[in-house]
PDB file of C-alpha atoms in Angstrom:
ATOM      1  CA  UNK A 218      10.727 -22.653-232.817  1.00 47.00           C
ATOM      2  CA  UNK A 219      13.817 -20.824-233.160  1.00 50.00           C
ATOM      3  CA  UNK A 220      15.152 -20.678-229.643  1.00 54.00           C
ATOM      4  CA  UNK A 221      17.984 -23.166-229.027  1.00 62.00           C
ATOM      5  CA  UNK A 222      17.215 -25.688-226.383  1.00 64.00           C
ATOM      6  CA  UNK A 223      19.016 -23.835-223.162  1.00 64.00           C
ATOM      7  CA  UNK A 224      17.231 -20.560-223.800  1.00 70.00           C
ATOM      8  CA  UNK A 225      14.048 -22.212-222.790  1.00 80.00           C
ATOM      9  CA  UNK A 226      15.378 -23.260-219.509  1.00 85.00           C
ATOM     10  CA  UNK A 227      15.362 -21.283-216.583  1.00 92.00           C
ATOM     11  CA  UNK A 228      18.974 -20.233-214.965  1.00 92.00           C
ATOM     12  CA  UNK A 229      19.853 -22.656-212.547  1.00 93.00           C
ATOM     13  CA  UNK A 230      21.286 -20.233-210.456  1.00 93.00           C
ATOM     14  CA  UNK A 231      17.914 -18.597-209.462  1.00 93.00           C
ATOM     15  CA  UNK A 232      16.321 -21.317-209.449  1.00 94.00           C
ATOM     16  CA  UNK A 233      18.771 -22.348-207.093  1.00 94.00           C
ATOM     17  CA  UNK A 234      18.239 -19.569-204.799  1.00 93.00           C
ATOM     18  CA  UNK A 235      14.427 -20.740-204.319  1.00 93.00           C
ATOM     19  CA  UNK A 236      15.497 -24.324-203.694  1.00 94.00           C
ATOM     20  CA  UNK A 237      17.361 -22.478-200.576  1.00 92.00           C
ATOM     21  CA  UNK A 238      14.694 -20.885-199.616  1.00 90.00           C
ATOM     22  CA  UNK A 239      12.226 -23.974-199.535  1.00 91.00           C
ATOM     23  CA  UNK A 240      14.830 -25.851-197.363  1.00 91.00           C
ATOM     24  CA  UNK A 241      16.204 -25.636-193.577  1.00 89.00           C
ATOM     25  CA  UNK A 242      19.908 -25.041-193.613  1.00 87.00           C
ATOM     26  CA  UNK A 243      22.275 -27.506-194.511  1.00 87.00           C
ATOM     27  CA  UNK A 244      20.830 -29.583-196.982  1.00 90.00           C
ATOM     28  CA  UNK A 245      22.539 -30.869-199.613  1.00 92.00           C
ATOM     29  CA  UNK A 246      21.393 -30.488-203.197  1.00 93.00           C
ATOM     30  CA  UNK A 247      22.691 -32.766-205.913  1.00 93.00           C
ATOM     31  CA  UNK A 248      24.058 -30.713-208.892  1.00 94.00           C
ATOM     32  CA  UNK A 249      21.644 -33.002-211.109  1.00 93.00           C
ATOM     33  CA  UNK A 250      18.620 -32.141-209.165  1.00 94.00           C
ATOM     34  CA  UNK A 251      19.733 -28.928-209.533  1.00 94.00           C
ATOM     35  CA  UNK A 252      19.174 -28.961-212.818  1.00 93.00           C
ATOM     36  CA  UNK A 253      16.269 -31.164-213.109  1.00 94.00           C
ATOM     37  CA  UNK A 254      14.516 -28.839-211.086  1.00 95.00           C
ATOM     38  CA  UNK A 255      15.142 -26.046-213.040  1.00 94.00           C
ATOM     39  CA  UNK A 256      13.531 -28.443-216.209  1.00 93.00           C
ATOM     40  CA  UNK A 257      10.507 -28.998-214.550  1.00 94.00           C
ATOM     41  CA  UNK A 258      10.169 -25.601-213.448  1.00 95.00           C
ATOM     42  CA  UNK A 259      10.212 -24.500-217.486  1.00 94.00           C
ATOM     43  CA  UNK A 260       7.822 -27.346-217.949  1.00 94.00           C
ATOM     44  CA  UNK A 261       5.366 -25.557-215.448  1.00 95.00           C
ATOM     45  CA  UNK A 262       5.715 -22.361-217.371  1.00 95.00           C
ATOM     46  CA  UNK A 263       4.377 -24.192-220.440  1.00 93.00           C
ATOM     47  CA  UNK A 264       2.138 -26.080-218.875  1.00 94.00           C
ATOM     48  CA  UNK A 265       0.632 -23.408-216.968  1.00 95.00           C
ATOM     49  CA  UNK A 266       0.610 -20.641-220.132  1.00 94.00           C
ATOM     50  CA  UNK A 267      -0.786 -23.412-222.361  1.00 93.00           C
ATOM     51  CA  UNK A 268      -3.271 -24.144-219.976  1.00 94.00           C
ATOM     52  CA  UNK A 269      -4.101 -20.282-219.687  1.00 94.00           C
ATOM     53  CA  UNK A 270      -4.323 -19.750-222.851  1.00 93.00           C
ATOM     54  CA  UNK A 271      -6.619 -22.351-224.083  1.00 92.00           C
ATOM     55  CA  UNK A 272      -9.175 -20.998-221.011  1.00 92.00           C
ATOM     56  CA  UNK A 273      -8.845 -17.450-222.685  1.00 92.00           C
ATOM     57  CA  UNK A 274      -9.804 -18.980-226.346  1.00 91.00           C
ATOM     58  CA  UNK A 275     -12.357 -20.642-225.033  1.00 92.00           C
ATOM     59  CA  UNK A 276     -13.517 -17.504-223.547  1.00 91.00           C
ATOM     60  CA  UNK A 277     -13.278 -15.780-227.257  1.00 91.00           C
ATOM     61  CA  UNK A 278     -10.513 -13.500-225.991  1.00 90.00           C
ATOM     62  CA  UNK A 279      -6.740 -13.131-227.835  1.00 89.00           C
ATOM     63  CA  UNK A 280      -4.991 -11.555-224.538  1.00 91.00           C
ATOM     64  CA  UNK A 281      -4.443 -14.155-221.083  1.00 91.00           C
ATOM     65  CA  UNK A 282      -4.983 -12.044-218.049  1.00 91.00           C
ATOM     66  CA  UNK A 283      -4.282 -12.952-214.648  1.00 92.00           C
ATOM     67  CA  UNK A 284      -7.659 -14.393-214.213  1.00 93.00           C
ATOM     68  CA  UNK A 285      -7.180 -16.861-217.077  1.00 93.00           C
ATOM     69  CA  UNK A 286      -3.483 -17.867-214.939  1.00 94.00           C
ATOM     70  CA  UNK A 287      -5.316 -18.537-211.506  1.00 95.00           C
ATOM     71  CA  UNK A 288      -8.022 -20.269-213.540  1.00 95.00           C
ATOM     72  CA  UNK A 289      -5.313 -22.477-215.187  1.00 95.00           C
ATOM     73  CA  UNK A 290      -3.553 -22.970-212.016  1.00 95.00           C
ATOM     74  CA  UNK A 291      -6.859 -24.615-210.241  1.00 95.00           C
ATOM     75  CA  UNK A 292      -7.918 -26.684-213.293  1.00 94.00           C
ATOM     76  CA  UNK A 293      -4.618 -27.961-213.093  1.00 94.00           C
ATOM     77  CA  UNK A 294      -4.640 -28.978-209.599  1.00 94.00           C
ATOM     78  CA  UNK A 295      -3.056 -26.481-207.711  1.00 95.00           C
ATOM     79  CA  UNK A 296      -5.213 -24.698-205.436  1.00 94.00           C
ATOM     80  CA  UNK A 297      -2.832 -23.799-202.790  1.00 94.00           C
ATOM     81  CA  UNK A 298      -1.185 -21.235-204.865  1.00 94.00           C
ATOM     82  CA  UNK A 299      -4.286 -19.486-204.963  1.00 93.00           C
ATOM     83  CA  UNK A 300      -3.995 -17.198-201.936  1.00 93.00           C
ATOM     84  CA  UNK A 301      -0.766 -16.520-202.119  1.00 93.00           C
ATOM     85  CA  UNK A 302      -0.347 -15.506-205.330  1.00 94.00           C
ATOM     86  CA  UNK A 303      -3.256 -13.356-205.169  1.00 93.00           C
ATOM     87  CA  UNK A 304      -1.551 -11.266-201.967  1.00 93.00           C
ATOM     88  CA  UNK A 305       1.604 -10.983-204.331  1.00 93.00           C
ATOM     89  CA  UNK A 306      -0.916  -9.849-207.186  1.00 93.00           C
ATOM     90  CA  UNK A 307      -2.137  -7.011-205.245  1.00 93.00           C
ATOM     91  CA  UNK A 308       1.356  -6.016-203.984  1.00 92.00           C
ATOM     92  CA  UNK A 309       2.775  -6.121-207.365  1.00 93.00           C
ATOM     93  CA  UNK A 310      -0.455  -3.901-209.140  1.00 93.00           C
ATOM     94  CA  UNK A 311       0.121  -1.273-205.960  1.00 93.00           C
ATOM     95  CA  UNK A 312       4.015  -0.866-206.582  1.00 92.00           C
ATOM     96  CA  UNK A 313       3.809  -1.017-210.374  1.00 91.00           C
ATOM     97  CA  UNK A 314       0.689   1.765-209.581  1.00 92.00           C
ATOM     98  CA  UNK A 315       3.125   3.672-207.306  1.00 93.00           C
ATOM     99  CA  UNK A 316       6.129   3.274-210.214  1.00 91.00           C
ATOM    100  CA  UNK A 317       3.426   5.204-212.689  1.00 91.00           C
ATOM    101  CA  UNK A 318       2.601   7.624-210.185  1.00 92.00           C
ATOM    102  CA  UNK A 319       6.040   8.962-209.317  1.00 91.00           C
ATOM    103  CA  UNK A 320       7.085   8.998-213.475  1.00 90.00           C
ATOM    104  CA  UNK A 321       3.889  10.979-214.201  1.00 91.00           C
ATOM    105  CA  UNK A 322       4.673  13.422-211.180  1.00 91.00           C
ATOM    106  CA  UNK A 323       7.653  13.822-212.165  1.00 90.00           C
ATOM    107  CA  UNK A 324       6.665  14.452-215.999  1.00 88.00           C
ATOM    108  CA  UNK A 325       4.306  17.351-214.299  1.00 89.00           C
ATOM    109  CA  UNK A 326       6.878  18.458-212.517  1.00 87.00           C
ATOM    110  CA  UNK A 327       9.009  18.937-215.050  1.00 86.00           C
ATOM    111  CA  UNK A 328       6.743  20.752-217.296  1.00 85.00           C
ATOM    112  CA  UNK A 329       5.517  23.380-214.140  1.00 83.00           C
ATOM    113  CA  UNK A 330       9.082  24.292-213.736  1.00 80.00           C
ATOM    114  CA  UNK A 331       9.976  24.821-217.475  1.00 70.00           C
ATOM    115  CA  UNK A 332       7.220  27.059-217.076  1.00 61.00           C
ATOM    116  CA  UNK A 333       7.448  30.371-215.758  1.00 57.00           C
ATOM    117  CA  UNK A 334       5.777  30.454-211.950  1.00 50.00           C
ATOM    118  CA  UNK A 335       2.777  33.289-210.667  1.00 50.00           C
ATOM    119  CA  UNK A 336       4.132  34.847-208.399  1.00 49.00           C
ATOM    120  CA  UNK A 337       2.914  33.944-204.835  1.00 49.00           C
ATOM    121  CA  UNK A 338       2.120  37.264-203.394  1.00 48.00           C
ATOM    122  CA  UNK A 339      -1.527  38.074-205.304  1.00 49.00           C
ATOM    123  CA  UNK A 340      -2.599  34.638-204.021  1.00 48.00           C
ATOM    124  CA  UNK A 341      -1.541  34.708-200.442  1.00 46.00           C
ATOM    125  CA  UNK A 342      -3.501  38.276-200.392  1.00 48.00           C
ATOM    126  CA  UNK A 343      -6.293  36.448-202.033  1.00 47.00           C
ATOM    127  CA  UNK A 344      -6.815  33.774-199.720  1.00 47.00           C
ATOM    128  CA  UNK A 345      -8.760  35.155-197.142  1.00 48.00           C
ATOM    129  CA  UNK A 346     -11.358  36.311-199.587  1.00 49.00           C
ATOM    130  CA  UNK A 347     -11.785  32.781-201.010  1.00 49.00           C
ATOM    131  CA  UNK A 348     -11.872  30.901-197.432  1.00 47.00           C
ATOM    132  CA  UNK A 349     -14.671  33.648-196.674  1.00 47.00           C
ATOM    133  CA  UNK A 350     -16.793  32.857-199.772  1.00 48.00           C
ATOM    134  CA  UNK A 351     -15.857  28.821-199.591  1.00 46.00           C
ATOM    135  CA  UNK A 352     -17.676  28.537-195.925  1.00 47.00           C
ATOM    136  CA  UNK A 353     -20.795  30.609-197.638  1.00 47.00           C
ATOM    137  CA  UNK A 354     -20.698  27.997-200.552  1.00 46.00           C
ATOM    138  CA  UNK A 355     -20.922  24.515-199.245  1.00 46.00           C
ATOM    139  CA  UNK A 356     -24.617  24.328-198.777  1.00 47.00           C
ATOM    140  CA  UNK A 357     -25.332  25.444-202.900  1.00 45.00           C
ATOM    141  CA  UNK A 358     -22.235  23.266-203.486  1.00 44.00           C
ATOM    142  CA  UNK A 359     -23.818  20.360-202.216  1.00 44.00           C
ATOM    143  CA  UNK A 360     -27.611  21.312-204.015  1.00 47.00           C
ATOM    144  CA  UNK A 361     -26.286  21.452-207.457  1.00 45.00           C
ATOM    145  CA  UNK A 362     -24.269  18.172-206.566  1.00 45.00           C
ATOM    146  CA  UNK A 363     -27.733  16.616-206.201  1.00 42.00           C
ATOM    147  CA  UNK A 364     -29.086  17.817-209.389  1.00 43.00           C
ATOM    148  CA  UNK A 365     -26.001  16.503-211.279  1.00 45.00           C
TER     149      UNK A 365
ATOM    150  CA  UNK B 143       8.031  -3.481-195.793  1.00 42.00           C
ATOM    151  CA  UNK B 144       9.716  -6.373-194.708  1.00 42.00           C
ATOM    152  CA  UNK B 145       9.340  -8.507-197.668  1.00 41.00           C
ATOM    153  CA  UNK B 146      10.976  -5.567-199.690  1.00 44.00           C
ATOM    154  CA  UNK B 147      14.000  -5.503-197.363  1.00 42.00           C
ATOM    155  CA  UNK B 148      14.335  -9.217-197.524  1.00 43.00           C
ATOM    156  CA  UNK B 149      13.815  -9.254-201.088  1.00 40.00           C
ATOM    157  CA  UNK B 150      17.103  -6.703-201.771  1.00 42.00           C
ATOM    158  CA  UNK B 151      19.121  -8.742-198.831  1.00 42.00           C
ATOM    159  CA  UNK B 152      18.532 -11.414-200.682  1.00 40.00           C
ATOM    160  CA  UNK B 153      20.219  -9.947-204.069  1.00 40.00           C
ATOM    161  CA  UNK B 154      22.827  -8.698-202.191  1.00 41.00           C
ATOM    162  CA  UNK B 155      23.501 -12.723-200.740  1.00 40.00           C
ATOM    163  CA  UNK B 156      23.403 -14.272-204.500  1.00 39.00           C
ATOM    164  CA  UNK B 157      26.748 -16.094-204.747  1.00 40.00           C
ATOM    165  CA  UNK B 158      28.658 -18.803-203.178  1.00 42.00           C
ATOM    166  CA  UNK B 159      27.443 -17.722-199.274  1.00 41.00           C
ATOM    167  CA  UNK B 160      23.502 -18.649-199.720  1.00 40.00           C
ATOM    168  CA  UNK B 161      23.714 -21.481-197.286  1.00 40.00           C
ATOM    169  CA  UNK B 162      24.896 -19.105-194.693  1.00 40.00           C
ATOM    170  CA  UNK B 163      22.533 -16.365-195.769  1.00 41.00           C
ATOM    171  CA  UNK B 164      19.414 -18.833-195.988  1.00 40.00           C
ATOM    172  CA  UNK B 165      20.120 -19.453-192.342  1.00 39.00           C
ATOM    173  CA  UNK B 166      19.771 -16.003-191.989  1.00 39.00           C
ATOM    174  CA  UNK B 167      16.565 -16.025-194.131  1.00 41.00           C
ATOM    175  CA  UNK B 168      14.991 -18.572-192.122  1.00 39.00           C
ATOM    176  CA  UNK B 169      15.340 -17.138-188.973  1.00 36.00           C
ATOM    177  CA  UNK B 170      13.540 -14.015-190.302  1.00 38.00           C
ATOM    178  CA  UNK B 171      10.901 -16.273-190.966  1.00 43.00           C
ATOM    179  CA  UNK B 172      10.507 -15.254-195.102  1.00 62.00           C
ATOM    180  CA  UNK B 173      10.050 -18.231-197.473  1.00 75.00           C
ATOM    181  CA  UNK B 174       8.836 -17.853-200.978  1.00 77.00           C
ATOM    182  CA  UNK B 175       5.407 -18.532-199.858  1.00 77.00           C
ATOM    183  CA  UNK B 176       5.260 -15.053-197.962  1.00 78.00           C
ATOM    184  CA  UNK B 177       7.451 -12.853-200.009  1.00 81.00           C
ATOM    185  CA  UNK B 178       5.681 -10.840-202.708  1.00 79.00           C
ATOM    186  CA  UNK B 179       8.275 -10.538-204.913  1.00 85.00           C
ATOM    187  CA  UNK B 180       9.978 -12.798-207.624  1.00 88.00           C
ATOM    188  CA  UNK B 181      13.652 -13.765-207.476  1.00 90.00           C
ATOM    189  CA  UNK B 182      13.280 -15.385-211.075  1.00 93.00           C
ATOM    190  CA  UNK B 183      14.112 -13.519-214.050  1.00 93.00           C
ATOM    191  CA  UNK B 184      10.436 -12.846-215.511  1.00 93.00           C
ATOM    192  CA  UNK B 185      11.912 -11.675-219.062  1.00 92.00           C
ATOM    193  CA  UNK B 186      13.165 -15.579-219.196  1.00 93.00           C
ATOM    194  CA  UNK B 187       9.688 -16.436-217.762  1.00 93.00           C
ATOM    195  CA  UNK B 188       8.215 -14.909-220.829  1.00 92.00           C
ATOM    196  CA  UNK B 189      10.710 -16.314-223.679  1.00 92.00           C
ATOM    197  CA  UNK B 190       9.318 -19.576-222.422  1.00 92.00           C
ATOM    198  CA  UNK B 191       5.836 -18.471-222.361  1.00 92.00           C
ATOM    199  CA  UNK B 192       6.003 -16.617-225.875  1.00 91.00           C
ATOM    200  CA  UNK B 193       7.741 -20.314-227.527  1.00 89.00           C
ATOM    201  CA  UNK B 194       4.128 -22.012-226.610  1.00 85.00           C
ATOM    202  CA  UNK B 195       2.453 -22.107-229.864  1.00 83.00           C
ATOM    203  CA  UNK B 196      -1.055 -21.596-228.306  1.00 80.00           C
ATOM    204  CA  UNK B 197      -0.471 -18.359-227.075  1.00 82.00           C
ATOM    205  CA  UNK B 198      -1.276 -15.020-228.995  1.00 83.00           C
ATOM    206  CA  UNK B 199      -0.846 -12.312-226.306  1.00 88.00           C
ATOM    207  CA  UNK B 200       0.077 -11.862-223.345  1.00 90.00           C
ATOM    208  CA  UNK B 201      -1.560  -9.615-220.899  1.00 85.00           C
ATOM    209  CA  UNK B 202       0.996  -7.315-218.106  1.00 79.00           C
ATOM    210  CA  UNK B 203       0.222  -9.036-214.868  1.00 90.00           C
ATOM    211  CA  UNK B 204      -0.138 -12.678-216.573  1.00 93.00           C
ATOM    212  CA  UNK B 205       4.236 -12.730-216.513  1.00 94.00           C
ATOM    213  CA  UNK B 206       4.641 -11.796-212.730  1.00 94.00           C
ATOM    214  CA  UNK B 207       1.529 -14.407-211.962  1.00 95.00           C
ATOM    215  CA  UNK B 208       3.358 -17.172-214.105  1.00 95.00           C
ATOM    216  CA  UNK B 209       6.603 -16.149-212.344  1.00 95.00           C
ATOM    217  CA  UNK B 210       5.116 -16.343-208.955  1.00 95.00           C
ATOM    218  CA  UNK B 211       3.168 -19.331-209.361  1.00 95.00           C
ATOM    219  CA  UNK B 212       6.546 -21.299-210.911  1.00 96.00           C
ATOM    220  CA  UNK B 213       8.339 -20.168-208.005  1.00 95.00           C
ATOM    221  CA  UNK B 214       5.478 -21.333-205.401  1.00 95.00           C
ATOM    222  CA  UNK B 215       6.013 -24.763-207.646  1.00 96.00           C
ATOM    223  CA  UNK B 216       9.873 -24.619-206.909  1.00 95.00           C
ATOM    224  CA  UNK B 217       8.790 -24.517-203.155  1.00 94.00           C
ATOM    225  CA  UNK B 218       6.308 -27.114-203.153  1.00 94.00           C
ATOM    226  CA  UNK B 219       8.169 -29.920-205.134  1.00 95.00           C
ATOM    227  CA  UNK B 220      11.678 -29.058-203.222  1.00 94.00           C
ATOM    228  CA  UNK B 221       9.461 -29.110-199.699  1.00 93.00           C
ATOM    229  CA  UNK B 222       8.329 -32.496-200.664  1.00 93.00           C
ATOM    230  CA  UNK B 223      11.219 -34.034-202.084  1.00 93.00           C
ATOM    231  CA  UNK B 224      13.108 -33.461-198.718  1.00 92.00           C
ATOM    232  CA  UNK B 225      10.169 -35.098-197.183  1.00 90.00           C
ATOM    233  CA  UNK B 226      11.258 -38.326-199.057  1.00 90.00           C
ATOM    234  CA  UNK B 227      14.637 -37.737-198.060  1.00 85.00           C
ATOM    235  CA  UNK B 228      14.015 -39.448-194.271  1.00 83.00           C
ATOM    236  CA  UNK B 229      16.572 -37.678-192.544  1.00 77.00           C
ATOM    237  CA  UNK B 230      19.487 -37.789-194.615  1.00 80.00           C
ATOM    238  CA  UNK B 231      20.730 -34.472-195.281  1.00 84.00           C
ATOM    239  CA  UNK B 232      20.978 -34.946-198.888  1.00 89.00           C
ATOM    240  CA  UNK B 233      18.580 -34.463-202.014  1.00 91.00           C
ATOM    241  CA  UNK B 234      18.906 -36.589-204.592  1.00 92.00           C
ATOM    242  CA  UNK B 235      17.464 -36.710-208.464  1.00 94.00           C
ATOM    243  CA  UNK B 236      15.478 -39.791-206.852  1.00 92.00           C
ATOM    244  CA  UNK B 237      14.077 -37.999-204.306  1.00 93.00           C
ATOM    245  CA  UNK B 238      12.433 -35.802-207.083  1.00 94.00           C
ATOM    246  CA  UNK B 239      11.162 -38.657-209.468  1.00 94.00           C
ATOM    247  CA  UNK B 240       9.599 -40.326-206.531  1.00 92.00           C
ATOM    248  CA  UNK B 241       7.424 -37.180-205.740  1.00 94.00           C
ATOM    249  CA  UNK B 242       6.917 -36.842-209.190  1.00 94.00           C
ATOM    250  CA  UNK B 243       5.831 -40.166-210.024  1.00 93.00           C
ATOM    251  CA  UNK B 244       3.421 -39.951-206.462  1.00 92.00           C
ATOM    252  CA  UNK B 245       2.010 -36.879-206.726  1.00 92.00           C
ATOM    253  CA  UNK B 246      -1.588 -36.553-209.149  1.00 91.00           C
ATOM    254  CA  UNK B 247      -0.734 -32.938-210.015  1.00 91.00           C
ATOM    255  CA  UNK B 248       2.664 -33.719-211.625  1.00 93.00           C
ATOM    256  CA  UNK B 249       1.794 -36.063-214.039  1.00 93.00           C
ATOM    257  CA  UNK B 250       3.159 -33.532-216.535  1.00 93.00           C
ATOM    258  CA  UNK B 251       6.102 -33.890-215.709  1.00 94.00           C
ATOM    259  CA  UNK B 252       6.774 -37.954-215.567  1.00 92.00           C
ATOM    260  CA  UNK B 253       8.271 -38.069-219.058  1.00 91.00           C
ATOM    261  CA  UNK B 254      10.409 -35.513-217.858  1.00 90.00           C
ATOM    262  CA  UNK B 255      11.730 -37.149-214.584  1.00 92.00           C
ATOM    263  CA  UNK B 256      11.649 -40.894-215.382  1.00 92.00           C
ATOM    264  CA  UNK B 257      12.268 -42.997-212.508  1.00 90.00           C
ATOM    265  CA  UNK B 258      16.196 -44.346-213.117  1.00 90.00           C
ATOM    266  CA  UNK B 259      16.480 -48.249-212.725  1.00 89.00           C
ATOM    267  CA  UNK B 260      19.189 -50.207-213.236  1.00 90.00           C
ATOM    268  CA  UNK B 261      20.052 -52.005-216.299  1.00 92.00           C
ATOM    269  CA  UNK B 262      19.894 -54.923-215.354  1.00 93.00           C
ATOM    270  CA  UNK B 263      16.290 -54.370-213.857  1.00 92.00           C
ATOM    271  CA  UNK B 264      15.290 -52.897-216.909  1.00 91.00           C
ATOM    272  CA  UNK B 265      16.545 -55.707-219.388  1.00 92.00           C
ATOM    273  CA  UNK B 266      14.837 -58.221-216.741  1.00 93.00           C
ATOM    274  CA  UNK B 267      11.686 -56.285-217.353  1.00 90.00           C
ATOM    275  CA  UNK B 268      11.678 -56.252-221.299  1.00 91.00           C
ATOM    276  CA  UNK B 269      12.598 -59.825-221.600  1.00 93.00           C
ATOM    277  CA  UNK B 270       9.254 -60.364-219.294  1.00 93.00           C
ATOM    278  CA  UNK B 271       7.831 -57.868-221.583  1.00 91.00           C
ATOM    279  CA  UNK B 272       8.880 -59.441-224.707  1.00 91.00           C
ATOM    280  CA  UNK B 273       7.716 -63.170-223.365  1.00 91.00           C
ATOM    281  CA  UNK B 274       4.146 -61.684-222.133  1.00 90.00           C
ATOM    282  CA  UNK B 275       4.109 -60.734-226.240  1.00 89.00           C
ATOM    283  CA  UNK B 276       5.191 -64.089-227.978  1.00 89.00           C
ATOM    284  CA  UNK B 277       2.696 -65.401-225.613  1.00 87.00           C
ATOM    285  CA  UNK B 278       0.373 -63.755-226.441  1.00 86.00           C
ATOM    286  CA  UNK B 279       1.015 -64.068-230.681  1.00 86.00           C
ATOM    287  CA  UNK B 280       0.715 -67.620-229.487  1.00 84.00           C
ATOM    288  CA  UNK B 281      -2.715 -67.703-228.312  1.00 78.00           C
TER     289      UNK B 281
END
């Protein structure tokens, strides 16, 4: 492969940063564990996507999904990450939902105003009118619902 | 809500002053196993992936899973290397090659974190090694 040796290895410096996390205040880390963390933690990546992968081949498919990840993640003996990376799953799908949303409505948005607006007034003298016919509707509404 | 606040406190506290803001961390009670989102870098996450040779493509939640999942790793090898530790405040390479070498689901990485003897040890143990063989071209 052409990547050099130290591209493959994660930065220690966030790796660092979950070591913190992991441990009550205080604790000394050796520079070399340091380091040999951040190793193994590359090795996981590997171990983990090759593990992945080979369950989506087997399954005849060219993409891994996230199943194929939590699948490789149980055959390879760790269960407990199950839960909570399916919580961080569903988090992650609803912001990166949320992230499309707001770009799209703000594609819309930008095209309404580039367009030239009705003018309000017709409408506003409208809407009685429609209310009044709406209320009489609901009942066929609901029939040719059925039918469909 | 309050994983995404302690998720940009915690980019703001990168830098020399993480002991002092993991104290602060702790107290709000958010370890990796609760937060939802990553602190590691996921476009490294997928140079590593893409350099596996098995792998033709990658589908858009499998990064942020991998990334999760090696930072839920991070936790649980850290969490039980202090536990070898016995109350010294320290953590030591040895500490790690111990839970490596324990520990069924890390067999992976022995090669990686051989346990260090000392020379002396080791040259004991392939002069044994080396007599078990003549002995054995003996018989």
């Amino acid at each position: 492969m052409a990547e050099k040796p130290e591209e493959l290895s994660l930065p220690v410096a966030s790796v660092s940063r979950v070591v913190n996390d992991a441990l009550p205040p205080n604790v000394n880390v050796s520079q070399e564990a340091r380091k040999v963390i951040a190793k193994t933690a590359s090795v996981f990546v590997l171990y983990t996507t090759a593990t992945a992968a080979s369950l989506a081949s087997k399954a005849g498919r060219k993409t891994m999904n996230a199943n194929d990840v939590l699948a490789a993640l149980m055959e390879n003996d760790f269960p407990q990450f199950k839960e909570p990376l399916e919580r961080s799953l569903e988090h992650y799908r609803e912001t990166q939902k949320k992230k499309k949303e707001s770009t799209t409505a703000r594609k819309s948005e930008q095209a309404n105003t580039s367009k030239p607006g009705k003018s309000p007034s017709p409408n506003s003298k409208k809407s009685p009118k429609q209310k009044a016919t709406a209320a009489e509707e609901p009942e066929a509404a609901s029939d040719s619902e059925g039918e469909d | 809500m309050a994983a995404d606040k302690s998720g940009s406190s915690k980019k703001n506290s990168a830098g020399p002053s993480n002991a002092t803001s993991n104290n602060e961390e702790k107290t709000g009670g958010q370890s990796t196993r609760l937060r939802t989102d990553v602190v590691l870098p996921q476009s490294k996450v997928k140079v590593i992936m893409k350099s596996s040779p098995e792998i033709e493509v990658i589908g858009g939640d499998s990064v942020f899973l991998i990334t999760k999942a090696t930072e839920l790793f991070i936790d649980h090898l850290t969490t039980a290397a202090y536990g070898t530790c016995k109350g010294n405040k320290s953590m030591q390479y040895k500490n790690l090659a111990e839970v490596v070498h324990k520990h069924q689901n890390m067999e992976f990485l022995r090669d990686i974190i051989p346990i260090k003897i000392p020379a002396r040890l080791a040259l004991q143990e392939m002069a044994k090694q080396t007599h078990i063989d003549n002995k054995e071209l003996m018989e």
